[in-house]
PDB file of C-alpha atoms in Angstrom:
ATOM      1  CA  MET A   1       0.000   0.028   0.025  1.00  0.00           C
ATOM      2  CA  ASN A   2       1.275   3.483  -0.674  1.00  0.00           C
ATOM      3  CA  ILE A   3      -0.326   6.898  -0.357  1.00  0.00           C
ATOM      4  CA  GLN A   4       0.357   8.011  -3.952  1.00  0.00           C
ATOM      5  CA  GLU A   5      -1.660   5.053  -5.276  1.00  0.00           C
ATOM      6  CA  TYR A   6      -4.425   6.170  -3.003  1.00  0.00           C
ATOM      7  CA  PHE A   7      -4.205   9.822  -4.193  1.00  0.00           C
ATOM      8  CA  ALA A   8      -4.333   8.551  -7.818  1.00  0.00           C
ATOM      9  CA  ARG A   9      -7.513   6.610  -7.040  1.00  0.00           C
ATOM     10  CA  ILE A  10      -9.253   9.674  -5.776  1.00  0.00           C
ATOM     11  CA  SER A  11      -7.758  12.035  -8.393  1.00  0.00           C
ATOM     12  CA  TYR A  12      -6.038  14.152  -5.760  1.00  0.00           C
ATOM     13  CA  ASP A  13      -2.814  15.945  -7.010  1.00  0.00           C
ATOM     14  CA  GLY A  14      -2.659  18.755  -4.489  1.00  0.00           C
ATOM     15  CA  SER A  15      -0.184  19.176  -1.622  1.00  0.00           C
ATOM     16  CA  HIS A  16      -0.134  17.060   1.499  1.00  0.00           C
ATOM     17  CA  LYS A  17       2.863  18.626   3.268  1.00  0.00           C
ATOM     18  CA  ASP A  18       0.721  20.278   5.835  1.00  0.00           C
ATOM     19  CA  ALA A  19      -1.786  18.218   7.920  1.00  0.00           C
ATOM     20  CA  ASP A  20      -4.140  21.231   8.165  1.00  0.00           C
ATOM     21  CA  LEU A  21      -7.948  21.754   7.615  1.00  0.00           C
ATOM     22  CA  GLN A  22      -7.558  22.926   4.041  1.00  0.00           C
ATOM     23  CA  THR A  23      -5.746  19.729   2.941  1.00  0.00           C
ATOM     24  CA  LEU A  24      -8.131  17.537   4.984  1.00  0.00           C
ATOM     25  CA  THR A  25     -11.227  19.099   3.296  1.00  0.00           C
ATOM     26  CA  ALA A  26      -9.741  18.735  -0.130  1.00  0.00           C
ATOM     27  CA  ILE A  27      -8.691  15.079   0.349  1.00  0.00           C
ATOM     28  CA  PHE A  28     -12.127  14.236   1.992  1.00  0.00           C
ATOM     29  CA  GLN A  29     -13.998  15.750  -0.960  1.00  0.00           C
ATOM     30  CA  HIS A  30     -11.908  13.752  -3.524  1.00  0.00           C
ATOM     31  CA  HIS A  31     -12.487  10.765  -1.527  1.00  0.00           C
ATOM     32  CA  ILE A  32     -16.367  10.954  -1.479  1.00  0.00           C
ATOM     33  CA  GLN A  33     -16.507  11.841  -5.068  1.00  0.00           C
ATOM     34  CA  ALA A  34     -14.405   8.991  -6.267  1.00  0.00           C
ATOM     35  CA  ILE A  35     -15.244   6.157  -3.814  1.00  0.00           C
ATOM     36  CA  PRO A  36     -19.018   5.135  -3.803  1.00  0.00           C
ATOM     37  CA  PHE A  37     -20.778   4.076  -0.744  1.00  0.00           C
ATOM     38  CA  GLU A  38     -21.911   0.541  -1.722  1.00  0.00           C
ATOM     39  CA  ASN A  39     -22.769  -2.856  -0.450  1.00  0.00           C
ATOM     40  CA  LEU A  40     -22.707  -4.667  -3.811  1.00  0.00           C
ATOM     41  CA  SER A  41     -20.274  -7.449  -2.660  1.00  0.00           C
ATOM     42  CA  MET A  42     -22.916  -8.981  -0.458  1.00  0.00           C
ATOM     43  CA  HIS A  43     -25.321  -9.116  -3.446  1.00  0.00           C
ATOM     44  CA  CYS A  44     -22.819 -10.830  -5.845  1.00  0.00           C
ATOM     45  CA  GLY A  45     -21.527 -13.527  -3.667  1.00  0.00           C
ATOM     46  CA  GLU A  46     -18.419 -11.850  -2.236  1.00  0.00           C
ATOM     47  CA  THR A  47     -17.235 -11.801   1.289  1.00  0.00           C
ATOM     48  CA  ILE A  48     -16.296  -8.367   2.870  1.00  0.00           C
ATOM     49  CA  GLU A  49     -13.054  -8.723   4.814  1.00  0.00           C
ATOM     50  CA  LEU A  50     -12.376  -5.888   7.354  1.00  0.00           C
ATOM     51  CA  ASP A  51      -8.642  -5.690   7.066  1.00  0.00           C
ATOM     52  CA  LEU A  52      -6.653  -2.865   5.619  1.00  0.00           C
ATOM     53  CA  GLN A  53      -4.911  -4.878   2.778  1.00  0.00           C
ATOM     54  CA  SER A  54      -8.228  -6.380   1.596  1.00  0.00           C
ATOM     55  CA  ILE A  55      -9.969  -3.059   1.681  1.00  0.00           C
ATOM     56  CA  TYR A  56      -7.085  -1.340  -0.120  1.00  0.00           C
ATOM     57  CA  ASN A  57      -7.013  -3.937  -2.789  1.00  0.00           C
ATOM     58  CA  LYS A  58     -10.740  -3.706  -3.291  1.00  0.00           C
ATOM     59  CA  ILE A  59     -11.248   0.122  -3.250  1.00  0.00           C
ATOM     60  CA  VAL A  60      -7.891   1.420  -4.535  1.00  0.00           C
ATOM     61  CA  ARG A  61      -6.744  -1.390  -7.017  1.00  0.00           C
ATOM     62  CA  LYS A  62     -10.081  -2.819  -8.148  1.00  0.00           C
ATOM     63  CA  LYS A  63     -11.729   0.701  -8.188  1.00  0.00           C
ATOM     64  CA  ARG A  64     -14.708  -0.480  -6.107  1.00  0.00           C
ATOM     65  CA  GLY A  65     -16.475   1.285  -3.326  1.00  0.00           C
ATOM     66  CA  GLY A  66     -17.454   0.074   0.172  1.00  0.00           C
ATOM     67  CA  TRP A  67     -19.776   0.626   3.098  1.00  0.00           C
ATOM     68  CA  CYS A  68     -18.853   2.786   6.167  1.00  0.00           C
ATOM     69  CA  LEU A  69     -16.417   0.171   7.657  1.00  0.00           C
ATOM     70  CA  GLU A  70     -14.382  -0.021   4.528  1.00  0.00           C
ATOM     71  CA  SER A  71     -14.378   3.606   3.336  1.00  0.00           C
ATOM     72  CA  ASN A  72     -13.716   5.148   6.662  1.00  0.00           C
ATOM     73  CA  TYR A  73     -11.033   2.598   7.638  1.00  0.00           C
ATOM     74  CA  LEU A  74      -9.196   3.292   4.307  1.00  0.00           C
ATOM     75  CA  LEU A  75      -9.545   7.101   4.965  1.00  0.00           C
ATOM     76  CA  PHE A  76      -8.246   6.520   8.498  1.00  0.00           C
ATOM     77  CA  TRP A  77      -5.151   4.832   7.125  1.00  0.00           C
ATOM     78  CA  ALA A  78      -4.501   7.665   4.541  1.00  0.00           C
ATOM     79  CA  LEU A  79      -4.854  10.426   7.105  1.00  0.00           C
ATOM     80  CA  GLN A  80      -2.418   8.700   9.526  1.00  0.00           C
ATOM     81  CA  GLU A  81       0.054   8.349   6.636  1.00  0.00           C
ATOM     82  CA  ILE A  82      -0.193  12.043   5.844  1.00  0.00           C
ATOM     83  CA  GLY A  83       0.387  12.895   9.621  1.00  0.00           C
ATOM     84  CA  TYR A  84      -3.030  13.804  10.982  1.00  0.00           C
ATOM     85  CA  ASP A  85      -4.045  13.128  14.601  1.00  0.00           C
ATOM     86  CA  VAL A  86      -6.898  10.924  13.886  1.00  0.00           C
ATOM     87  CA  CYS A  87      -8.916   8.254  15.785  1.00  0.00           C
ATOM     88  CA  ILE A  88     -11.842   5.929  15.182  1.00  0.00           C
ATOM     89  CA  LEU A  89     -15.218   6.369  16.958  1.00  0.00           C
ATOM     90  CA  GLY A  90     -18.293   4.191  16.943  1.00  0.00           C
ATOM     91  CA  GLY A  91     -21.735   5.439  16.113  1.00  0.00           C
ATOM     92  CA  ASN A  92     -25.317   4.347  16.698  1.00  0.00           C
ATOM     93  CA  CYS A  93     -27.397   5.153  13.681  1.00  0.00           C
ATOM     94  CA  TYR A  94     -30.915   6.564  14.051  1.00  0.00           C
ATOM     95  CA  ASP A  95     -33.696   4.153  12.832  1.00  0.00           C
ATOM     96  CA  PRO A  96     -36.721   6.347  11.562  1.00  0.00           C
ATOM     97  CA  ALA A  97     -39.016   3.425  11.668  1.00  0.00           C
ATOM     98  CA  GLU A  98     -38.325   2.844  15.438  1.00  0.00           C
ATOM     99  CA  LYS A  99     -37.767   6.450  16.176  1.00  0.00           C
ATOM    100  CA  ALA A 100     -34.656   5.588  18.083  1.00  0.00           C
ATOM    101  CA  TYR A 101     -30.962   5.121  17.929  1.00  0.00           C
ATOM    102  CA  THR A 102     -29.863   1.520  17.657  1.00  0.00           C
ATOM    103  CA  ALA A 103     -28.829  -0.135  20.856  1.00  0.00           C
ATOM    104  CA  HIS A 104     -25.560  -1.370  19.582  1.00  0.00           C
ATOM    105  CA  ILE A 105     -22.777   0.435  17.577  1.00  0.00           C
ATOM    106  CA  ASN A 106     -23.344   0.038  13.815  1.00  0.00           C
ATOM    107  CA  HIS A 107     -21.392   2.804  12.369  1.00  0.00           C
ATOM    108  CA  ILE A 108     -17.742   3.893  12.167  1.00  0.00           C
ATOM    109  CA  LEU A 109     -16.547   7.521  11.969  1.00  0.00           C
ATOM    110  CA  LEU A 110     -13.320   9.489  12.458  1.00  0.00           C
ATOM    111  CA  LYS A 111     -12.299  12.438  14.702  1.00  0.00           C
ATOM    112  CA  VAL A 112      -9.417  14.595  13.654  1.00  0.00           C
ATOM    113  CA  GLU A 113      -7.575  17.068  15.887  1.00  0.00           C
ATOM    114  CA  ILE A 114      -6.253  20.186  14.174  1.00  0.00           C
ATOM    115  CA  LYS A 115      -4.775  23.043  16.234  1.00  0.00           C
ATOM    116  CA  GLY A 116      -6.852  22.368  19.160  1.00  0.00           C
ATOM    117  CA  SER A 117     -10.107  21.873  17.265  1.00  0.00           C
ATOM    118  CA  SER A 118     -11.885  18.592  16.875  1.00  0.00           C
ATOM    119  CA  TYR A 119     -13.511  17.707  13.508  1.00  0.00           C
ATOM    120  CA  ILE A 120     -15.717  14.676  12.649  1.00  0.00           C
ATOM    121  CA  VAL A 121     -14.776  13.144   9.303  1.00  0.00           C
ATOM    122  CA  ASP A 122     -17.135  10.524   8.029  1.00  0.00           C
ATOM    123  CA  ALA A 123     -16.922   9.384   4.389  1.00  0.00           C
ATOM    124  CA  GLY A 124     -19.198   6.420   4.850  1.00  0.00           C
ATOM    125  CA  PHE A 125     -22.735   7.611   5.602  1.00  0.00           C
ATOM    126  CA  GLY A 126     -23.625   7.924   1.821  1.00  0.00           C
ATOM    127  CA  GLY A 127     -26.480   9.471   0.078  1.00  0.00           C
ATOM    128  CA  ALA A 128     -28.093  12.788   0.905  1.00  0.00           C
ATOM    129  CA  TYR A 129     -26.885  12.702   4.586  1.00  0.00           C
ATOM    130  CA  GLN A 130     -23.205  12.669   3.477  1.00  0.00           C
ATOM    131  CA  ALA A 131     -21.382  15.759   4.636  1.00  0.00           C
ATOM    132  CA  TRP A 132     -19.039  17.255   2.096  1.00  0.00           C
ATOM    133  CA  GLN A 133     -16.651  18.802   4.561  1.00  0.00           C
ATOM    134  CA  PRO A 134     -15.203  17.972   7.975  1.00  0.00           C
ATOM    135  CA  VAL A 135     -17.762  19.049  10.654  1.00  0.00           C
ATOM    136  CA  MET A 136     -16.357  20.851  13.675  1.00  0.00           C
ATOM    137  CA  LEU A 137     -17.332  19.131  16.828  1.00  0.00           C
ATOM    138  CA  ILE A 138     -19.158  21.963  18.605  1.00  0.00           C
ATOM    139  CA  SER A 139     -22.616  21.497  20.125  1.00  0.00           C
ATOM    140  CA  GLY A 140     -25.612  23.482  18.859  1.00  0.00           C
ATOM    141  CA  LYS A 141     -23.925  25.388  15.983  1.00  0.00           C
ATOM    142  CA  ASP A 142     -25.536  25.252  12.580  1.00  0.00           C
ATOM    143  CA  GLN A 143     -22.889  24.319  10.066  1.00  0.00           C
ATOM    144  CA  PRO A 144     -24.064  25.080   6.424  1.00  0.00           C
ATOM    145  CA  GLN A 145     -22.665  23.017   3.572  1.00  0.00           C
ATOM    146  CA  ILE A 146     -23.805  22.516  -0.045  1.00  0.00           C
ATOM    147  CA  PRO A 147     -25.806  19.278   0.876  1.00  0.00           C
ATOM    148  CA  GLY A 148     -27.560  21.279   3.705  1.00  0.00           C
ATOM    149  CA  ILE A 149     -27.158  22.396   7.308  1.00  0.00           C
ATOM    150  CA  PHE A 150     -25.488  19.929   9.672  1.00  0.00           C
ATOM    151  CA  ARG A 151     -25.268  20.285  13.419  1.00  0.00           C
ATOM    152  CA  PHE A 152     -24.176  18.386  16.551  1.00  0.00           C
ATOM    153  CA  ARG A 153     -25.956  18.279  19.928  1.00  0.00           C
ATOM    154  CA  GLU A 154     -24.223  17.045  23.072  1.00  0.00           C
ATOM    155  CA  ASP A 155     -25.965  15.717  26.143  1.00  0.00           C
ATOM    156  CA  ASN A 156     -24.147  14.150  28.986  1.00  0.00           C
ATOM    157  CA  GLY A 157     -21.225  12.978  26.974  1.00  0.00           C
ATOM    158  CA  ILE A 158     -23.288  11.620  24.118  1.00  0.00           C
ATOM    159  CA  TRP A 159     -23.119  13.483  20.775  1.00  0.00           C
ATOM    160  CA  TYR A 160     -25.958  13.524  18.323  1.00  0.00           C
ATOM    161  CA  PHE A 161     -25.525  14.363  14.576  1.00  0.00           C
ATOM    162  CA  GLU A 162     -28.395  15.645  12.397  1.00  0.00           C
ATOM    163  CA  LYS A 163     -29.177  17.390   9.245  1.00  0.00           C
ATOM    164  CA  VAL A 164     -31.870  19.980   8.249  1.00  0.00           C
ATOM    165  CA  LYS A 165     -33.703  18.515   5.344  1.00  0.00           C
ATOM    166  CA  ARG A 166     -34.684  20.386   2.132  1.00  0.00           C
ATOM    167  CA  LYS A 167     -37.688  20.090  -0.037  1.00  0.00           C
ATOM    168  CA  HIS A 168     -37.625  17.781  -3.116  1.00  0.00           C
ATOM    169  CA  TYR A 169     -38.704  18.675  -6.621  1.00  0.00           C
ATOM    170  CA  ILE A 170     -39.543  15.567  -8.764  1.00  0.00           C
ATOM    171  CA  PRO A 171     -40.331  16.320 -12.447  1.00  0.00           C
ATOM    172  CA  LYS A 172     -43.492  14.722 -13.791  1.00  0.00           C
ATOM    173  CA  GLU A 173     -41.529  12.405 -16.187  1.00  0.00           C
ATOM    174  CA  SER A 174     -39.637  10.850 -13.233  1.00  0.00           C
ATOM    175  CA  ASP A 175     -40.942   7.660 -11.624  1.00  0.00           C
ATOM    176  CA  PRO A 176     -42.499   8.658  -8.279  1.00  0.00           C
ATOM    177  CA  PRO A 177     -40.712   7.455  -5.105  1.00  0.00           C
ATOM    178  CA  THR A 178     -42.394   4.292  -3.828  1.00  0.00           C
ATOM    179  CA  ASP A 179     -41.748   4.418  -0.134  1.00  0.00           C
ATOM    180  CA  ALA A 180     -41.876   8.121   0.565  1.00  0.00           C
ATOM    181  CA  THR A 181     -42.800   9.383   4.015  1.00  0.00           C
ATOM    182  CA  ASP A 182     -42.530  12.731   5.602  1.00  0.00           C
ATOM    183  CA  MET A 183     -40.243  12.758   8.564  1.00  0.00           C
ATOM    184  CA  GLY A 184     -40.331  16.394   9.272  1.00  0.00           C
ATOM    185  CA  ASN A 185     -37.518  18.988   8.694  1.00  0.00           C
ATOM    186  CA  ILE A 186     -34.767  17.556  10.882  1.00  0.00           C
ATOM    187  CA  ARG A 187     -33.246  14.216  10.035  1.00  0.00           C
ATOM    188  CA  LYS A 188     -31.488  12.520  12.946  1.00  0.00           C
ATOM    189  CA  LEU A 189     -28.370  10.613  11.690  1.00  0.00           C
ATOM    190  CA  TYR A 190     -26.504   9.029  14.460  1.00  0.00           C
ATOM    191  CA  SER A 191     -25.177   9.332  18.055  1.00  0.00           C
ATOM    192  CA  PHE A 192     -21.672   8.663  19.338  1.00  0.00           C
ATOM    193  CA  THR A 193     -19.277   9.210  22.137  1.00  0.00           C
ATOM    194  CA  LEU A 194     -15.630  10.270  22.011  1.00  0.00           C
ATOM    195  CA  LYS A 195     -14.355   6.884  23.297  1.00  0.00           C
ATOM    196  CA  PRO A 196     -11.572   5.868  20.875  1.00  0.00           C
ATOM    197  CA  ARG A 197     -12.166   2.596  19.020  1.00  0.00           C
ATOM    198  CA  HIS A 198     -10.053   0.012  17.235  1.00  0.00           C
ATOM    199  CA  ILE A 199     -11.058  -1.604  13.968  1.00  0.00           C
ATOM    200  CA  ASP A 200     -11.310  -5.010  15.822  1.00  0.00           C
ATOM    201  CA  ASP A 201     -14.253  -3.550  17.727  1.00  0.00           C
ATOM    202  CA  PHE A 202     -16.236  -3.702  14.389  1.00  0.00           C
ATOM    203  CA  GLN A 203     -15.260  -7.225  13.278  1.00  0.00           C
ATOM    204  CA  GLU A 204     -18.487  -8.736  14.744  1.00  0.00           C
ATOM    205  CA  LEU A 205     -20.659  -5.945  13.195  1.00  0.00           C
ATOM    206  CA  ASN A 206     -18.930  -6.613   9.832  1.00  0.00           C
ATOM    207  CA  THR A 207     -19.925 -10.264  10.020  1.00  0.00           C
ATOM    208  CA  TYR A 208     -23.491  -9.499  11.329  1.00  0.00           C
ATOM    209  CA  LEU A 209     -24.306  -7.112   8.500  1.00  0.00           C
ATOM    210  CA  GLN A 210     -23.373  -9.710   5.917  1.00  0.00           C
ATOM    211  CA  VAL A 211     -25.406 -12.601   7.421  1.00  0.00           C
ATOM    212  CA  SER A 212     -28.295 -11.133   9.224  1.00  0.00           C
ATOM    213  CA  PRO A 213     -31.531 -11.572   7.101  1.00  0.00           C
ATOM    214  CA  ASP A 214     -33.217  -8.661   8.959  1.00  0.00           C
ATOM    215  CA  ASN A 215     -30.441  -6.141   8.189  1.00  0.00           C
ATOM    216  CA  ILE A 216     -31.468  -3.404   5.757  1.00  0.00           C
ATOM    217  CA  LEU A 217     -28.198  -3.909   3.781  1.00  0.00           C
ATOM    218  CA  ARG A 218     -29.260  -7.402   2.997  1.00  0.00           C
ATOM    219  CA  LYS A 219     -32.622  -6.235   1.710  1.00  0.00           C
ATOM    220  CA  LYS A 220     -31.354  -3.481  -0.524  1.00  0.00           C
ATOM    221  CA  SER A 221     -28.440  -3.388  -3.001  1.00  0.00           C
ATOM    222  CA  ILE A 222     -27.111   0.073  -2.703  1.00  0.00           C
ATOM    223  CA  CYS A 223     -24.507   2.259  -4.516  1.00  0.00           C
ATOM    224  CA  THR A 224     -24.360   6.023  -3.966  1.00  0.00           C
ATOM    225  CA  LEU A 225     -21.667   8.542  -5.006  1.00  0.00           C
ATOM    226  CA  GLN A 226     -21.334  12.216  -4.279  1.00  0.00           C
ATOM    227  CA  THR A 227     -21.010  14.347  -7.470  1.00  0.00           C
ATOM    228  CA  THR A 228     -19.946  17.947  -7.965  1.00  0.00           C
ATOM    229  CA  GLU A 229     -23.617  18.945  -7.980  1.00  0.00           C
ATOM    230  CA  GLY A 230     -25.304  16.366  -5.704  1.00  0.00           C
ATOM    231  CA  ILE A 231     -25.637  12.551  -5.650  1.00  0.00           C
ATOM    232  CA  TYR A 232     -26.065   9.480  -7.872  1.00  0.00           C
ATOM    233  CA  ALA A 233     -27.850   6.649  -6.197  1.00  0.00           C
ATOM    234  CA  LEU A 234     -28.762   3.201  -7.261  1.00  0.00           C
ATOM    235  CA  VAL A 235     -31.022   1.145  -4.967  1.00  0.00           C
ATOM    236  CA  GLY A 236     -32.093  -2.067  -6.471  1.00  0.00           C
ATOM    237  CA  TRP A 237     -33.247  -1.152 -10.000  1.00  0.00           C
ATOM    238  CA  THR A 238     -33.975   2.499  -9.093  1.00  0.00           C
ATOM    239  CA  PHE A 239     -31.602   5.081 -10.134  1.00  0.00           C
ATOM    240  CA  THR A 240     -31.904   8.552  -8.673  1.00  0.00           C
ATOM    241  CA  GLU A 241     -29.917  11.656  -9.516  1.00  0.00           C
ATOM    242  CA  MET A 242     -30.058  14.547  -7.053  1.00  0.00           C
ATOM    243  CA  LYS A 243     -29.025  18.077  -7.732  1.00  0.00           C
ATOM    244  CA  TYR A 244     -28.645  20.173  -4.576  1.00  0.00           C
ATOM    245  CA  ASN A 245     -30.360  23.593  -4.446  1.00  0.00           C
ATOM    246  CA  TYR A 246     -31.864  23.262  -7.821  1.00  0.00           C
ATOM    247  CA  MET A 247     -34.280  26.042  -6.594  1.00  0.00           C
ATOM    248  CA  GLU A 248     -34.146  27.775  -3.343  1.00  0.00           C
ATOM    249  CA  ASP A 249     -34.156  25.390  -0.472  1.00  0.00           C
ATOM    250  CA  THR A 250     -35.202  22.618  -2.935  1.00  0.00           C
ATOM    251  CA  ASP A 251     -33.225  19.777  -4.360  1.00  0.00           C
ATOM    252  CA  LEU A 252     -34.088  18.255  -7.745  1.00  0.00           C
ATOM    253  CA  LEU A 253     -34.796  14.565  -7.848  1.00  0.00           C
ATOM    254  CA  GLN A 254     -34.781  12.579 -11.100  1.00  0.00           C
ATOM    255  CA  ILE A 255     -35.907   8.881 -10.596  1.00  0.00           C
ATOM    256  CA  THR A 256     -35.700   6.089 -13.240  1.00  0.00           C
ATOM    257  CA  THR A 257     -36.441   2.455 -13.048  1.00  0.00           C
ATOM    258  CA  LEU A 258     -33.796   0.384 -14.788  1.00  0.00           C
ATOM    259  CA  THR A 259     -33.726  -3.066 -16.361  1.00  0.00           C
ATOM    260  CA  ASP A 260     -31.030  -5.661 -15.219  1.00  0.00           C
ATOM    261  CA  GLU A 261     -28.884  -4.715 -18.309  1.00  0.00           C
ATOM    262  CA  GLU A 262     -29.158  -0.935 -17.513  1.00  0.00           C
ATOM    263  CA  VAL A 263     -28.158  -1.628 -13.857  1.00  0.00           C
ATOM    264  CA  GLU A 264     -24.776  -2.970 -15.080  1.00  0.00           C
ATOM    265  CA  LYS A 265     -24.296  -0.127 -17.680  1.00  0.00           C
ATOM    266  CA  THR A 266     -25.273   2.554 -14.981  1.00  0.00           C
ATOM    267  CA  LEU A 267     -22.802   1.050 -12.499  1.00  0.00           C
ATOM    268  CA  LYS A 268     -20.074   1.468 -15.092  1.00  0.00           C
ATOM    269  CA  GLU A 269     -20.977   4.816 -16.523  1.00  0.00           C
ATOM    270  CA  LYS A 270     -22.050   6.677 -13.332  1.00  0.00           C
ATOM    271  CA  PHE A 271     -20.070   4.925 -10.634  1.00  0.00           C
ATOM    272  CA  ASN A 272     -17.083   3.649 -12.641  1.00  0.00           C
ATOM    273  CA  ILE A 273     -17.707   0.205 -11.064  1.00  0.00           C
ATOM    274  CA  VAL A 274     -17.178  -3.123 -13.168  1.00  0.00           C
ATOM    275  CA  LEU A 275     -18.129  -6.048 -10.963  1.00  0.00           C
ATOM    276  CA  GLU A 276     -16.196  -9.351 -11.222  1.00  0.00           C
ATOM    277  CA  ASN A 277     -19.321 -11.369 -10.285  1.00  0.00           C
ATOM    278  CA  LYS A 278     -22.838 -10.951 -11.323  1.00  0.00           C
ATOM    279  CA  LEU A 279     -24.956  -8.639  -9.219  1.00  0.00           C
ATOM    280  CA  VAL A 280     -28.417  -9.655  -8.050  1.00  0.00           C
ATOM    281  CA  PRO A 281     -30.186  -6.376  -7.524  1.00  0.00           C
ATOM    282  CA  VAL A 282     -32.427  -6.330  -4.454  1.00  0.00           C
ATOM    283  CA  ASN A 283     -34.906  -3.762  -3.115  1.00  0.00           C
ATOM    284  CA  VAL A 284     -37.603  -5.046  -0.697  1.00  0.00           C
ATOM    285  CA  ARG A 285     -40.306  -2.479  -0.732  1.00  0.00           C
ATOM    286  CA  GLY A 286     -41.852  -0.723   2.192  1.00  0.00           C
ATOM    287  CA  LEU A 287     -38.779  -0.977   4.427  1.00  0.00           C
ATOM    288  CA  PRO A 288     -37.128   1.930   6.176  1.00  0.00           C
ATOM    289  CA  PRO A 289     -35.334   3.909   4.929  1.00  0.00           C
ATOM    290  CA  ASN A 290     -37.425   4.660   1.973  1.00  0.00           C
ATOM    291  CA  ILE A 291     -35.933   5.506  -1.420  1.00  0.00           C
ATOM    292  CA  VAL A 292     -35.981   9.214  -1.041  1.00  0.00           C
ATOM    293  CA  ASP A 293     -34.800   8.967   2.626  1.00  0.00           C
ATOM    294  CA  MET A 294     -32.078   6.456   1.588  1.00  0.00           C
ATOM    295  CA  ILE A 295     -30.416   8.942  -0.768  1.00  0.00           C
TER     296      ILE A 295
END
């Protein structure tokens, strides 16, 4: 593994001499616009190994994406190589159906210290809730970004991450979203503490997510990628393109239902992914999160 090969994978040719916020932001943005959030391995008969060499080979050399455990662990390695003071944290995602945070840790995120300030760096949430910049760890402050306004709330040592949602404009020629529900203006994302974690703390989760039949990632094949304007998202056979702030406080959603052949073509053309094994698309309807919420 070498950092220059990683930089080539994310098309980053800037400086990395200084482990400062400007460099961190640039590398982070290149990472999320080059590496899709995806769970396709589990839908084409592949096992996801949570070790750095396997992740590096998959994402950097085979030009695949990965889910939060893979993408954020790769980013953790890269930031350490550059010289950042970075540690792994564990998160509990919010389940809109249950209206509660999960009881057990099911997300990985990173905390970076720069000149006395802490920033949360998370390249693995995917979709419309993916921040485009490191988010300063400060409670109660609105932090506007192109995808929307993000904020943290802290209560008794537990931090809560949320995003202010925008309205969606869906052209008449688009397929209507099938599972749409209105969850209000604030979308709770996950909670976490500042207790440092090790990647081994997530090995059991990595196995569980691949084998549990009730897990949402087993019931939906997902591939999302941040673009310069918004997001591409492929959930099962449904391809969605979102453009942020198409109109004031409104994002444009264009939704298309694909055939199996079009799924393969879309993965190559929109996500730069060519799979080694045949994908079996999955999208069990009526499950949270719905298609609009998923992206």
